[in-house]
Amino acid sequence: MGSAATTLVGRSYGAGNYKLAKRYGNICIAMGAVLMAITGGLMMIFCPFVFSILTPDPQVRSFAAEVLRIELLAEPFFGASIVAAGALRGTGDTFVPSLLNLGSIWVIRLGLAVLLITPLGLRGMWIAMAIELCIRGLLLLYRQHTSKYYKIS
């Protein structure tokens, strides 16, 4: 979906149709978020089965399903961030989205992980990752909404 957004936005942007470029970007972002929500929902249901294939240990299965479900809550925002970065790439807006990705991982995810690992263990790391994915998604959605590249006349 990110590559499709890059292509659709880039073609429209290159043709000078900035309104259509933004519309394509928004449509692709919505589709990516919905697709990730659906697949995340399915994985929430089926992750115990998947882990039963991967390990015979019932404690490992249970814990793996628990921490994966924590992260799966952030899937729609993760999907939105991937596709928004692609849409912005189609306009040539690459520097700020890359800084948002880099900063969210290194500052938010790792910072929260340092704070949460001691009291919560591995669950804390997965909670930190889920929070970071949501924040990154919101940051890139904001960038998509306010990007100066769509406002060129």
CSV table of C-alpha atoms in Angstrom, one decimal:
chain,number,residue,atom,x,y,z
A,1,MET,CA,0.0,0.0,0.0
A,2,GLY,CA,2.9,2.3,0.7
A,3,SER,CA,4.3,1.8,-2.8
A,4,ALA,CA,0.9,2.3,-4.3
A,5,ALA,CA,0.5,5.5,-2.4
A,6,THR,CA,3.9,6.7,-3.6
A,7,THR,CA,3.0,5.9,-7.2
A,8,LEU,CA,-0.5,7.4,-7.2
A,9,VAL,CA,0.5,10.5,-5.3
A,10,GLY,CA,3.7,10.9,-7.4
A,11,ARG,CA,1.9,10.7,-10.7
A,12,SER,CA,-0.7,13.2,-9.7
A,13,TYR,CA,1.8,15.5,-8.1
A,14,GLY,CA,4.0,15.3,-11.1
A,15,ALA,CA,1.1,16.2,-13.3
A,16,GLY,CA,0.4,19.3,-11.2
A,17,ASN,CA,-2.8,18.0,-9.7
A,18,TYR,CA,-2.0,18.5,-6.0
A,19,LYS,CA,-5.6,18.1,-4.8
A,20,LEU,CA,-5.9,14.7,-6.5
A,21,ALA,CA,-2.5,13.8,-5.1
A,22,LYS,CA,-3.6,14.5,-1.5
A,23,ARG,CA,-6.9,12.7,-2.1
A,24,TYR,CA,-5.0,9.6,-3.4
A,25,GLY,CA,-2.7,9.8,-0.4
A,26,ASN,CA,-5.7,10.0,2.1
A,27,ILE,CA,-7.5,7.1,0.4
A,28,CYS,CA,-4.4,4.9,0.4
A,29,ILE,CA,-3.7,5.7,4.1
A,30,ALA,CA,-7.3,4.8,5.0
A,31,MET,CA,-7.1,1.6,3.1
A,32,GLY,CA,-3.8,0.7,4.7
A,33,ALA,CA,-5.1,1.4,8.2
A,34,VAL,CA,-8.3,-0.6,7.6
A,35,LEU,CA,-6.3,-3.5,6.1
A,36,MET,CA,-3.9,-3.6,9.0
A,37,ALA,CA,-6.9,-3.4,11.5
A,38,ILE,CA,-8.5,-6.4,9.8
A,39,THR,CA,-5.4,-8.5,9.6
A,40,GLY,CA,-4.5,-7.5,13.1
A,41,GLY,CA,-7.9,-8.6,14.3
A,42,LEU,CA,-7.5,-11.9,12.6
A,43,MET,CA,-4.1,-12.4,14.1
A,44,MET,CA,-5.5,-11.6,17.6
A,45,ILE,CA,-7.9,-14.5,17.1
A,46,PHE,CA,-5.5,-16.9,15.5
A,47,CYS,CA,-2.2,-16.1,17.2
A,48,PRO,CA,-2.6,-19.0,19.8
A,49,PHE,CA,-2.9,-21.4,16.9
A,50,VAL,CA,0.1,-19.9,15.1
A,51,PHE,CA,2.2,-20.2,18.3
A,52,SER,CA,1.0,-23.8,18.8
A,53,ILE,CA,2.7,-24.6,15.5
A,54,LEU,CA,5.9,-22.8,16.5
A,55,THR,CA,6.4,-24.2,20.0
A,56,PRO,CA,5.2,-27.2,22.1
A,57,ASP,CA,5.6,-25.3,25.4
A,58,PRO,CA,2.2,-24.0,26.6
A,59,GLN,CA,3.7,-21.3,28.8
A,60,VAL,CA,5.6,-19.9,25.8
A,61,ARG,CA,2.5,-20.1,23.6
A,62,SER,CA,0.5,-18.2,26.2
A,63,PHE,CA,3.0,-15.5,26.8
A,64,ALA,CA,3.8,-15.0,23.1
A,65,ALA,CA,0.1,-14.6,22.3
A,66,GLU,CA,-0.2,-12.1,25.1
A,67,VAL,CA,2.6,-9.8,24.1
A,68,LEU,CA,1.7,-10.1,20.4
A,69,ARG,CA,-1.8,-9.0,21.2
A,70,ILE,CA,-0.4,-5.9,22.9
A,71,GLU,CA,1.4,-4.9,19.7
A,72,LEU,CA,-1.6,-5.8,17.5
A,73,LEU,CA,-3.6,-3.0,19.1
A,74,ALA,CA,-1.3,-0.6,17.3
A,75,GLU,CA,-1.5,-2.2,13.8
A,76,PRO,CA,-3.9,0.4,12.3
A,77,PHE,CA,-1.6,3.2,13.3
A,78,PHE,CA,1.5,1.3,12.0
A,79,GLY,CA,-0.3,0.7,8.7
A,80,ALA,CA,-1.2,4.4,8.5
A,81,SER,CA,2.4,5.4,9.2
A,82,ILE,CA,3.8,3.1,6.5
A,83,VAL,CA,1.3,4.3,3.8
A,84,ALA,CA,1.6,8.0,4.9
A,85,ALA,CA,5.3,7.8,4.5
A,86,GLY,CA,4.8,6.4,1.0
A,87,ALA,CA,2.3,9.1,0.1
A,88,LEU,CA,4.6,11.8,1.3
A,89,ARG,CA,7.5,10.2,-0.6
A,90,GLY,CA,5.4,10.6,-3.7
A,91,THR,CA,5.5,14.4,-3.2
A,92,GLY,CA,9.2,14.4,-2.6
A,93,ASP,CA,8.6,15.0,1.2
A,94,THR,CA,11.2,12.5,2.5
A,95,PHE,CA,13.3,14.3,5.1
A,96,VAL,CA,10.7,15.2,7.7
A,97,PRO,CA,9.0,11.8,7.6
A,98,SER,CA,12.3,10.0,7.9
A,99,LEU,CA,13.1,12.2,11.0
A,100,LEU,CA,9.7,11.4,12.4
A,101,ASN,CA,10.4,7.6,12.0
A,102,LEU,CA,13.9,7.9,13.4
A,103,GLY,CA,12.9,10.1,16.3
A,104,SER,CA,9.9,8.0,17.3
A,105,ILE,CA,11.9,4.8,17.4
A,106,TRP,CA,15.0,6.1,19.1
A,107,VAL,CA,13.3,8.6,21.5
A,108,ILE,CA,9.8,7.3,22.2
A,109,ARG,CA,10.2,3.5,21.8
A,110,LEU,CA,13.6,3.2,23.5
A,111,GLY,CA,12.8,5.8,26.1
A,112,LEU,CA,9.6,4.1,27.1
A,113,ALA,CA,11.3,0.7,27.0
A,114,VAL,CA,13.9,1.8,29.5
A,115,LEU,CA,11.1,3.0,31.8
A,116,LEU,CA,8.9,0.0,31.4
A,117,ILE,CA,11.2,-3.0,31.2
A,118,THR,CA,12.1,-2.9,34.9
A,119,PRO,CA,8.6,-3.0,36.3
A,120,LEU,CA,6.9,-5.0,33.5
A,121,GLY,CA,9.6,-7.1,31.9
A,122,LEU,CA,9.1,-8.1,28.3
A,123,ARG,CA,5.5,-6.9,28.4
A,124,GLY,CA,6.9,-3.4,29.0
A,125,MET,CA,9.0,-3.6,25.8
A,126,TRP,CA,5.9,-4.5,23.8
A,127,ILE,CA,3.8,-1.8,25.4
A,128,ALA,CA,6.5,0.7,24.6
A,129,MET,CA,6.5,-0.5,21.0
A,130,ALA,CA,2.7,-0.3,20.7
A,131,ILE,CA,2.7,3.2,22.1
A,132,GLU,CA,5.5,4.3,19.8
A,133,LEU,CA,3.7,2.8,16.7
A,134,CYS,CA,0.6,4.8,17.6
A,135,ILE,CA,2.5,8.0,18.1
A,136,ARG,CA,4.4,7.5,14.9
A,137,GLY,CA,1.1,6.9,13.0
A,138,LEU,CA,-0.4,10.1,14.5
A,139,LEU,CA,2.8,12.1,13.6
A,140,LEU,CA,2.8,10.9,10.0
A,141,LEU,CA,-1.0,11.5,9.7
A,142,TYR,CA,-0.4,15.0,10.9
A,143,ARG,CA,2.4,15.5,8.4
A,144,GLN,CA,0.2,14.2,5.6
A,145,HIS,CA,-2.6,16.6,6.7
A,146,THR,CA,-0.3,19.7,7.0
A,147,SER,CA,2.3,19.0,4.3
A,148,LYS,CA,3.3,22.1,2.3
A,149,TYR,CA,3.9,19.9,-0.7
A,150,TYR,CA,0.1,19.6,-1.4
A,151,LYS,CA,-0.4,23.3,-1.2
A,152,ILE,CA,1.7,24.4,-4.1
A,153,SER,CA,-0.3,26.4,-6.6
